[in-house]
Coordinates of C-alpha atoms in Angstrom, one line a residue:
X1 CA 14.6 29.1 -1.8
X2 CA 11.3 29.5 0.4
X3 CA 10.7 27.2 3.4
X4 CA 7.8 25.7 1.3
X5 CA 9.7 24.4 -1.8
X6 CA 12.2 23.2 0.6
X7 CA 10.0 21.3 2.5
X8 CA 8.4 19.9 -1.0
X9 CA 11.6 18.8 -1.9
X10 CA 12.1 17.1 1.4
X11 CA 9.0 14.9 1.5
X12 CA 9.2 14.3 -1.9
X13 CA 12.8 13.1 -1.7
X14 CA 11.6 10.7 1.4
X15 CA 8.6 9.1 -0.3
X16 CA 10.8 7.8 -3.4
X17 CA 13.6 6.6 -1.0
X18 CA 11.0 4.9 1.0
X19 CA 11.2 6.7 3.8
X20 CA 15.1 6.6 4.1
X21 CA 16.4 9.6 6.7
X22 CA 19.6 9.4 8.3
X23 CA 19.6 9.4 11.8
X24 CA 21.5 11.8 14.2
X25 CA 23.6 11.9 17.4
X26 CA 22.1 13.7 20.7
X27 CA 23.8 16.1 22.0
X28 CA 25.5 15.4 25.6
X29 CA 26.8 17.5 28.2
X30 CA 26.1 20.7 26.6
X31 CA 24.3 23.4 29.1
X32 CA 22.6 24.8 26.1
X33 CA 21.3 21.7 24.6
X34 CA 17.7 22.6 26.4
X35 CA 18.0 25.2 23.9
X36 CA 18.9 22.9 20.6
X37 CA 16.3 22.4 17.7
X38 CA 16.0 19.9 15.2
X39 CA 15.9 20.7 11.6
X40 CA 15.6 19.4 8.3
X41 CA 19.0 19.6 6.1
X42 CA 20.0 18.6 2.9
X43 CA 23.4 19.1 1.1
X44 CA 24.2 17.1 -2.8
X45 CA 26.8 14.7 -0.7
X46 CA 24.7 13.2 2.3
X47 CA 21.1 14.2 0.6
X48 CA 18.1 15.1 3.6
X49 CA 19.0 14.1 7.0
X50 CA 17.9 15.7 10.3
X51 CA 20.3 17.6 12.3
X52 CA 20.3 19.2 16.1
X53 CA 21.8 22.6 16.2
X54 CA 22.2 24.3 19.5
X55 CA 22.0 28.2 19.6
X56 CA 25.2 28.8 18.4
X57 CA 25.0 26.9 15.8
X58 CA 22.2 28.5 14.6
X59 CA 22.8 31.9 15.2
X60 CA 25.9 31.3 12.8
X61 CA 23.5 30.1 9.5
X62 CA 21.4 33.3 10.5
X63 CA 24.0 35.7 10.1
X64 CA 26.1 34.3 7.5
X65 CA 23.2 32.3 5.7
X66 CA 24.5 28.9 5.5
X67 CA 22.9 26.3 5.0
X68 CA 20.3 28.0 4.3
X69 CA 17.6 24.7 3.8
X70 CA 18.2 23.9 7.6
X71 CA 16.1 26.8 8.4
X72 CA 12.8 25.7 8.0
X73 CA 10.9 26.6 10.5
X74 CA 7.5 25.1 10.4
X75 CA 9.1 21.6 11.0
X76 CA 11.6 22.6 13.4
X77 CA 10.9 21.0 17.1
X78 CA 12.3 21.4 20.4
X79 CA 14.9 19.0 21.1
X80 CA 12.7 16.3 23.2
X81 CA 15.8 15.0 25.5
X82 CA 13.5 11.9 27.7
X83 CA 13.0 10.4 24.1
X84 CA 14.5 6.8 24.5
X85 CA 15.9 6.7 21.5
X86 CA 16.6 8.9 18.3
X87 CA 14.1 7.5 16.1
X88 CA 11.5 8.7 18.1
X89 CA 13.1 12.5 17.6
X90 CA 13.3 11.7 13.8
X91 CA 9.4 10.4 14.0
X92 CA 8.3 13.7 15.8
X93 CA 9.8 16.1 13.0
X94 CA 7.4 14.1 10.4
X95 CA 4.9 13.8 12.4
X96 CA 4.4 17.9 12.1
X97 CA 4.9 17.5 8.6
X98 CA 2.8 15.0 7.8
X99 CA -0.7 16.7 10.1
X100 CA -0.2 19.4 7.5
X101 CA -0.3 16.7 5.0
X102 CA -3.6 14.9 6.0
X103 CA -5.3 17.9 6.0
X104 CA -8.0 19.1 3.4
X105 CA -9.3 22.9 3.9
X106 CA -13.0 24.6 3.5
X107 CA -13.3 28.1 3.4
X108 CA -14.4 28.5 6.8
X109 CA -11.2 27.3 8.4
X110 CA -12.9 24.0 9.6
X111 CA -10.5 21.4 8.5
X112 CA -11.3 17.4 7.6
X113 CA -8.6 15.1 9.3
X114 CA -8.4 11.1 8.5
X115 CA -7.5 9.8 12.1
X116 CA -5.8 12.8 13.7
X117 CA -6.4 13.6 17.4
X118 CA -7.7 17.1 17.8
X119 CA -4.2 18.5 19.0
X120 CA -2.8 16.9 15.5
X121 CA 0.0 15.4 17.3
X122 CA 1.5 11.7 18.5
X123 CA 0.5 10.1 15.0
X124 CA 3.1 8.1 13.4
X125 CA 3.9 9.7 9.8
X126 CA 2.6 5.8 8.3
X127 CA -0.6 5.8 9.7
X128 CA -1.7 8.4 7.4
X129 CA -3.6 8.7 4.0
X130 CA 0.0 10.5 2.7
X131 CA 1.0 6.9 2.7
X132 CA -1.7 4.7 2.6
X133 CA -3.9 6.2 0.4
X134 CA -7.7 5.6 0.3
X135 CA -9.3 4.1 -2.8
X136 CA -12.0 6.0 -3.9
X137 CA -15.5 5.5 -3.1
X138 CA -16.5 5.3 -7.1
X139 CA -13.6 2.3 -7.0
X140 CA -15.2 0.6 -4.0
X141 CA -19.1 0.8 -5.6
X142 CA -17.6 -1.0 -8.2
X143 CA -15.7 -3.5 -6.3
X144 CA -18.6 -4.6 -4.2
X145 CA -21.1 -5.0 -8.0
X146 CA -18.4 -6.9 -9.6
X147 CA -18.4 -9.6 -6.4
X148 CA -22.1 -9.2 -6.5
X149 CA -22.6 -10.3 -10.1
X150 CA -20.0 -13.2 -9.5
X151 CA -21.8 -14.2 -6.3
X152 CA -24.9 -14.4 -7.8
X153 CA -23.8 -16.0 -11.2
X154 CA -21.4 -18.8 -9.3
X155 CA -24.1 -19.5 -7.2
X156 CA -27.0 -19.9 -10.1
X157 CA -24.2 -22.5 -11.9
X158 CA -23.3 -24.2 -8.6
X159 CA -19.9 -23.1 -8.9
X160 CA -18.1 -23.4 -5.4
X161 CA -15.9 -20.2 -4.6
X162 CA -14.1 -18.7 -1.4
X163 CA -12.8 -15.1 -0.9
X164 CA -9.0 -14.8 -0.9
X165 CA -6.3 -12.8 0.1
X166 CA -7.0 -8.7 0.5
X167 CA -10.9 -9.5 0.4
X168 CA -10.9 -12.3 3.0
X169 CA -8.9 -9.8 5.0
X170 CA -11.3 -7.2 4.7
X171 CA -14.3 -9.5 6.0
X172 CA -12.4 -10.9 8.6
X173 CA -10.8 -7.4 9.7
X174 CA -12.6 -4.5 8.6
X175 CA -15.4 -4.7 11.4
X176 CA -15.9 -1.2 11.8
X177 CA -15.2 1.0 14.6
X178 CA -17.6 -0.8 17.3
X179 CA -15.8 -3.8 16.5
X180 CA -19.9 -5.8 16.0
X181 CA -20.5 -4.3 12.3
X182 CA -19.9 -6.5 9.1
X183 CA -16.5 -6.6 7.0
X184 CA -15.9 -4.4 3.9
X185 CA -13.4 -3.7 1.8
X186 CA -10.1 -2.5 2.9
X187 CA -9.9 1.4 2.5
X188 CA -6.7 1.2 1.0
X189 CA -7.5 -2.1 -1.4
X190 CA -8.6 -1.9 -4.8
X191 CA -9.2 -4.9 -6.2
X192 CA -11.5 -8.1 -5.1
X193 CA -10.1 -11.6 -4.8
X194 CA -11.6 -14.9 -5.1
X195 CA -10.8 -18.8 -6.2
X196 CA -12.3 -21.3 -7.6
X197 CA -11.5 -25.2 -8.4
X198 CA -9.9 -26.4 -11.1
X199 CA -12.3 -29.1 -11.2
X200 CA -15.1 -25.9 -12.2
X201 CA -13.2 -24.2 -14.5
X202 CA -14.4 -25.4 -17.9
X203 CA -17.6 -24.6 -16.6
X204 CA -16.1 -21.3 -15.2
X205 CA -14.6 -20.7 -18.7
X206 CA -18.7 -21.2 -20.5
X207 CA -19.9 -18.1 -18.1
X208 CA -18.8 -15.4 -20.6
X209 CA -22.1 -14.7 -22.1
X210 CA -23.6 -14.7 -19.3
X211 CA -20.8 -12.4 -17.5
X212 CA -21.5 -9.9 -20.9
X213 CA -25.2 -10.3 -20.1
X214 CA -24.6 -8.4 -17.5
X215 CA -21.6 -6.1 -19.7
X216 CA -18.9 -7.7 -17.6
X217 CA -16.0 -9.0 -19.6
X218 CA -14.3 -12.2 -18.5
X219 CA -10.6 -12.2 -19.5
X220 CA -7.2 -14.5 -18.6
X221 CA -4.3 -12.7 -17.6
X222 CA -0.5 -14.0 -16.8
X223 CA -1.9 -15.2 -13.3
X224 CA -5.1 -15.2 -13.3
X225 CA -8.3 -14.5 -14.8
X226 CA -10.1 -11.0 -14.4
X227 CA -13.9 -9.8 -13.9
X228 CA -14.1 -6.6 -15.3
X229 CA -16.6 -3.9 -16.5
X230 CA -16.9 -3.2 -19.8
X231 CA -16.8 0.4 -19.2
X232 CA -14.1 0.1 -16.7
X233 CA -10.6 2.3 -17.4
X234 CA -8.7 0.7 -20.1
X235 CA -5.0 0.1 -18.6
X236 CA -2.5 1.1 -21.6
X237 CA -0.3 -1.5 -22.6
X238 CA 2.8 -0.4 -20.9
X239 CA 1.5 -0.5 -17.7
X240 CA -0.4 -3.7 -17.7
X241 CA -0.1 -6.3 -20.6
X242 CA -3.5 -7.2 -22.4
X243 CA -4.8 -10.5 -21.6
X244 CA -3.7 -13.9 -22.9
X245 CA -6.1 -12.9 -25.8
X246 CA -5.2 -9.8 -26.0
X247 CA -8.5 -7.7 -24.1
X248 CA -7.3 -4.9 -22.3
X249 CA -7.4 -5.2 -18.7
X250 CA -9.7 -2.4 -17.1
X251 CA -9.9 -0.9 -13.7
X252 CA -11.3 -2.1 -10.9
X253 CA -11.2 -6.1 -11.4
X254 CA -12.2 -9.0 -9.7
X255 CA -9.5 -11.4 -9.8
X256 CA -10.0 -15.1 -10.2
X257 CA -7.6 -17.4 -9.3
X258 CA -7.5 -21.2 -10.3
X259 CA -6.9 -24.1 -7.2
X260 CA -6.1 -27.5 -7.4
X261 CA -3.9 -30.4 -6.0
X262 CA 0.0 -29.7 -7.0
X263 CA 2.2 -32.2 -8.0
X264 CA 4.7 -32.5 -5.7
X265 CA 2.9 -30.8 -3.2
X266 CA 1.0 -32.4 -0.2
X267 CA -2.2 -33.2 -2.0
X268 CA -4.7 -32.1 1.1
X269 CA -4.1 -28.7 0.1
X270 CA -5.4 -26.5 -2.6
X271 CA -2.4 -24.5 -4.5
X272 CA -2.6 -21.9 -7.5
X273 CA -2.9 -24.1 -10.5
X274 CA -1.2 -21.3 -12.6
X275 CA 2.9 -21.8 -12.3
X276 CA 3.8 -18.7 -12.0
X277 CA 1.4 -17.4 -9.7
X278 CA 2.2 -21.0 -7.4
X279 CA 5.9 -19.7 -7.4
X280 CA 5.4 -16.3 -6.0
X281 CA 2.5 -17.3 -3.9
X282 CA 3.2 -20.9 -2.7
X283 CA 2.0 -19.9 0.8
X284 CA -1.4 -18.8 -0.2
X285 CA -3.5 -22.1 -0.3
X286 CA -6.7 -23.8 1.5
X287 CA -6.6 -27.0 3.6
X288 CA -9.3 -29.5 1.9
X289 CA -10.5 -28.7 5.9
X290 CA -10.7 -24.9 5.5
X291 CA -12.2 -25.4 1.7
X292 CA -14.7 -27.6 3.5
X293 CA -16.2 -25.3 5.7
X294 CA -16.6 -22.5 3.4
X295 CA -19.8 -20.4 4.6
X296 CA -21.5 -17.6 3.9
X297 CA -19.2 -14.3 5.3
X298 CA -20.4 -10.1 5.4
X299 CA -18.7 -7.8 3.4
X300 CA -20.0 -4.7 3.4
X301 CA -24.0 -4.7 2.4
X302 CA -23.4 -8.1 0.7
X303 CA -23.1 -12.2 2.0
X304 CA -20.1 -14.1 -0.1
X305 CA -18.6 -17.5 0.3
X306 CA -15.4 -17.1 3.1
X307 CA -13.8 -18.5 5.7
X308 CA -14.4 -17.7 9.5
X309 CA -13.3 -18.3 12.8
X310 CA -10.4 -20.6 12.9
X311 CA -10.6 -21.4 9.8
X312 CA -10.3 -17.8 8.6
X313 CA -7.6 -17.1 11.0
X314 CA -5.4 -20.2 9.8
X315 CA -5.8 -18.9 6.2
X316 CA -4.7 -15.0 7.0
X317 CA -1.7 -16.7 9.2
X318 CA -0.1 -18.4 6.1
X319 CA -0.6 -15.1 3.9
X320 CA 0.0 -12.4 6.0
X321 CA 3.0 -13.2 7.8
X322 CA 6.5 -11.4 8.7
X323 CA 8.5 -14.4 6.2
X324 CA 11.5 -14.4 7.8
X325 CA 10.0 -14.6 11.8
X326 CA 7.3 -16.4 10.1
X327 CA 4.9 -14.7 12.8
X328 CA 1.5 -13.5 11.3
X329 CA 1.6 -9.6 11.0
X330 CA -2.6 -9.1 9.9
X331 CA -4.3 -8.1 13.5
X332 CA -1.6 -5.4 13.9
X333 CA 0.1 -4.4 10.2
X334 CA -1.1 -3.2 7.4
X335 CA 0.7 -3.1 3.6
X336 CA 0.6 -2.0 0.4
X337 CA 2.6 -2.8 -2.4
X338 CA 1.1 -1.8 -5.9
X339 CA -1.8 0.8 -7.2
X340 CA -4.1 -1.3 -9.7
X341 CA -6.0 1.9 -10.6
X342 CA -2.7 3.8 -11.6
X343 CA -0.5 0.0 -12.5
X344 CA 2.6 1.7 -10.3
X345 CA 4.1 0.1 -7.8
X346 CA 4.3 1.7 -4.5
X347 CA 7.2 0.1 -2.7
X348 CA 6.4 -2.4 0.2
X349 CA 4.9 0.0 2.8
X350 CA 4.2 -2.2 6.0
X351 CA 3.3 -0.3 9.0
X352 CA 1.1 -0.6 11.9
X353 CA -2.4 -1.2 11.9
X354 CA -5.3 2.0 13.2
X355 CA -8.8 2.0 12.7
X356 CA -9.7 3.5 9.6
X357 CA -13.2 2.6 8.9
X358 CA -15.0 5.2 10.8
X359 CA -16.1 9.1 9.6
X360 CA -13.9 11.6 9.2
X361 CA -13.2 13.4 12.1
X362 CA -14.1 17.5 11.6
X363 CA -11.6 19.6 13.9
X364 CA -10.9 23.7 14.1
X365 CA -7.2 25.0 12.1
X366 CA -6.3 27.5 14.5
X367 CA -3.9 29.1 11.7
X368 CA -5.3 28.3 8.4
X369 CA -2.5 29.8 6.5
X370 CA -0.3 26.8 7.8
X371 CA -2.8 24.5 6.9
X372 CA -3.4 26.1 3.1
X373 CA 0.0 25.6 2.9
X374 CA -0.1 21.7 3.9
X375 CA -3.0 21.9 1.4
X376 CA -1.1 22.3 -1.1
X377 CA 2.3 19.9 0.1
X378 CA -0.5 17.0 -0.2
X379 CA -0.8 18.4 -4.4
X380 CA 3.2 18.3 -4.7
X381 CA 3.2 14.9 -3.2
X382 CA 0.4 13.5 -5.6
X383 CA 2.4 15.1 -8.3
X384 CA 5.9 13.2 -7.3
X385 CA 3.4 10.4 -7.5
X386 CA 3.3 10.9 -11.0
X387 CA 6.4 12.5 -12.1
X388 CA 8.2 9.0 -10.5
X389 CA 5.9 6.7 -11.6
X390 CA 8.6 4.6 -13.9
X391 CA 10.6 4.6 -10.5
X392 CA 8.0 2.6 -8.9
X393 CA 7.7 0.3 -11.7
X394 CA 11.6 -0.6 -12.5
X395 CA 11.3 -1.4 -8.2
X396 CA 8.4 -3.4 -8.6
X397 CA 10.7 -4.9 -11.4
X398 CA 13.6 -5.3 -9.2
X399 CA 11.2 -6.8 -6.1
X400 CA 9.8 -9.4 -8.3
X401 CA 12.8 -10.7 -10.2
X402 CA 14.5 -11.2 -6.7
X403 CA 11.9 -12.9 -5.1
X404 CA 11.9 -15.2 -7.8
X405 CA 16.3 -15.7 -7.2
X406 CA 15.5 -16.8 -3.3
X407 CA 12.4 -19.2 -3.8
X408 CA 12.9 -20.4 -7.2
X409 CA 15.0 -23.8 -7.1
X410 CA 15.4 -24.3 -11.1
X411 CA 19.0 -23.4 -12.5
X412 CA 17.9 -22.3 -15.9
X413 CA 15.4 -19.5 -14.5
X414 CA 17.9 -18.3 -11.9
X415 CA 20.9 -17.4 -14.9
X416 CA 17.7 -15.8 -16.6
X417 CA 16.8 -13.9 -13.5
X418 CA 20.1 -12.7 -12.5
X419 CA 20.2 -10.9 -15.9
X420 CA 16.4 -9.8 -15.8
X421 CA 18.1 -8.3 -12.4
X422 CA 21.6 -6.4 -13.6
X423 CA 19.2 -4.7 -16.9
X424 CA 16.7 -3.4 -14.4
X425 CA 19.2 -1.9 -12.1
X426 CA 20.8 -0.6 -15.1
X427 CA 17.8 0.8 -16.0
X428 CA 17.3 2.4 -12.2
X429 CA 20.6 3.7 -12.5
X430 CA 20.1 5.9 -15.2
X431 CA 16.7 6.9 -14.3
X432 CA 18.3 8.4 -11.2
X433 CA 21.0 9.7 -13.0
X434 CA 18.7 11.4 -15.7
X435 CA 16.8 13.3 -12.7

């Protein structure tokens, strides 16, 4: 088996486990250990691991050829001994997979690098487009003339609205690299975000012509309703369910999300009107202060109705938030859960935040061949994409049903749930067990 497949295998095994690699020992006390490597292994029992072999250790799998997938040589590394701790050594041996990765090539040898220092080196592994991948530019044009229309139609109606979530984010955040530009939409975000008052929405509802006026479709969904393009791409139905009335949902959306006083709830705060979307989302509401001071907020080449300052920065505390240390994780984290463009969940990918609004960088491959070869790793991965695309959904599956078991309070959903849960682990199970 070639060094390439084996590496393949590797990265593609790590992205479906999430990222799962088994950590090592150092070696101590050994006057050869300046002379140790790490490796990649993998064997059926313990799956891919790294390992430290010193010279002798490796001078045995040359001669005899075991283990045979250690010996990979263009991710083996030097053992780095003054590392504080071992998942620093693990972090380096991706790292030199993952430059290979990021990389596209041009016939010249001149490589294009997302956020990569010239030497290629010192970047985590999840502060790269392998993980966080960029929506495309085509996606974002549409993004910003579906928020436009809306803008302008709200507006004509006098029809109060405020960005939410990911798109409030993205005006507050995305300032671009001198830190002075306006906000835009998240690279890695692919759909817009906005609510309205319940109060509105039977005039919201009388908008459709007008919306088709313009060949946008205005459809409701099981949490919301959705902006859409008439020409947008049509999910299929076993990725996203039709709408309430039974349109097909199309990619990229606007999302529009229903707010009102809550029963139960203190009542000088806006909630999701929709139940469902209240239950999994109880945190993401406005103060009747912070709805107050809506004003008019940059994203990107356009002016929408947001939050700033304080305000702003109250509202991203509650949604973006480590839950359980209930410390807000937006100025210095970034996730991802779920690809609207493909419907496939992605696994919850939370990792640190790095600029990624300015230009490519343009650096020199001083051994293209490498680099043709990382080419090509970047194909396989968009591949296993694909290939484990009902993984990602029975997770997203699994996620959902056991957010619902901690928050939800009501008996009767949680003996529902807890089956919901043991038939999609069933369902996992035999997946893995088919591949």
């Amino acid at each position: 088996m070639s060094s390439i497949t084996n590496l393949n295998n590797a990265i593609n095994n790590w992205i479906i486990k999430g990222g799962s690699v088994k950590k090592f020992k150092l070696a101590s006390g050994n006057p050869f250990s300046r002379w140790n490597k790490i490796y990649l292994s993998y064997n059926k029992k313990s799956g891919w691991k790294i390992v430290e072999l010193n010279i002798f250790q490796r001078f045995v799998r040359k001669v005899f050829g075991a283990y045979k997938n250690t010996r990979l040589a263009n991710v083996k590394a030097y053992s780095p001994e003054k590392f504080e701790n071992v998942e620093e050594n693990i972090q380096t041996v991706f790292n030199k997979i993952v430059c290979k990765l990021a990389l596209n090539i041009s016939d010249n040898g001149e490589c294009l690098a997302h956020n990569l220092a010239p030497d290629y080196r010192g970047y985590d592994i999840k502060k790269t487009d392998a993980v966080l991948k960029r929506t495309s530019q085509g996606a974002v044009n549409k993004i910003y003339d579906t928020l436009e229309i809306l803008d302008d139609i709200l507006r004509d109606v006098g029809i109060e609205y405020c960005m939410c979530c990911g798109i409030q984010l993205g005006a507050i955040r995305q300032t671009g690299i001198d830190g002075k530009g306006p906000g835009g939409i998240i690279p890695w975000d692919d759909d817009g975000d906005i609510a309205i008052l319940k109060k509105d929405f039977e005039q919201f509802k009388q908008l459709k012509e007008k919306f088709a006026e313009k060949e946008y479709e205005l459809i409701e969904t099981k949490y919301c309703w959705k902006l859409q393009h008439k020409d947008g791409k049509p999910y299929t139905p076993d990725k996203e369910p039709p709408g309430l009335s039974g349109e097909s949902v199309k990619f990229p959306f606007v999302d529009i999300f229903i707010i009102g006083k809550s029963e139960g709830k203190d009542q000088d705060k806006y909630y999701y009107v929709n139940k469902e979307a209240q239950d999994l989302w109880d945190y993401e509401y406005y103060t009747e202060e912070e709805w107050n001071n809506i004003t008019d907020v940059r994203l990107g080449h356009l002016k929408l109705c947001g939050l700033k300052g304080e305000h702003a920065k109250n509202y991203l505390n509650r949604v973006y938030q480590d839950k359980k240390a209930r410390q807000p994780t937006w100025e210095n984290k970034v996730a991802r859960t779920w690809d609207h463009e493909d419907a496939a969940w992605l696994g919850n990918r939370i990792v640190d935040l790095v600029d990624r609004t300015h230009p490519v960088k343009l650096h020199i491959v001083d051994n293209l061949e490498n680099f043709q070869k990382g080419l090509l790793l970047r194909q396989s991965i968009e591949e296993a994409r694909t290939k484990h695309e009902k993984y990602y959904r029975i997770l997203g599956d699994i996620e959902e049903v056991r957010y619902k078991l901690k928050y939800e309070n009501n008996p009767t959903n949680s003996k529902e749930n807890k089956k919901k849960l043991s038939k999609f682990e069933s369902e996992l199970f035999n997946l893995v067990n088919r591949n």
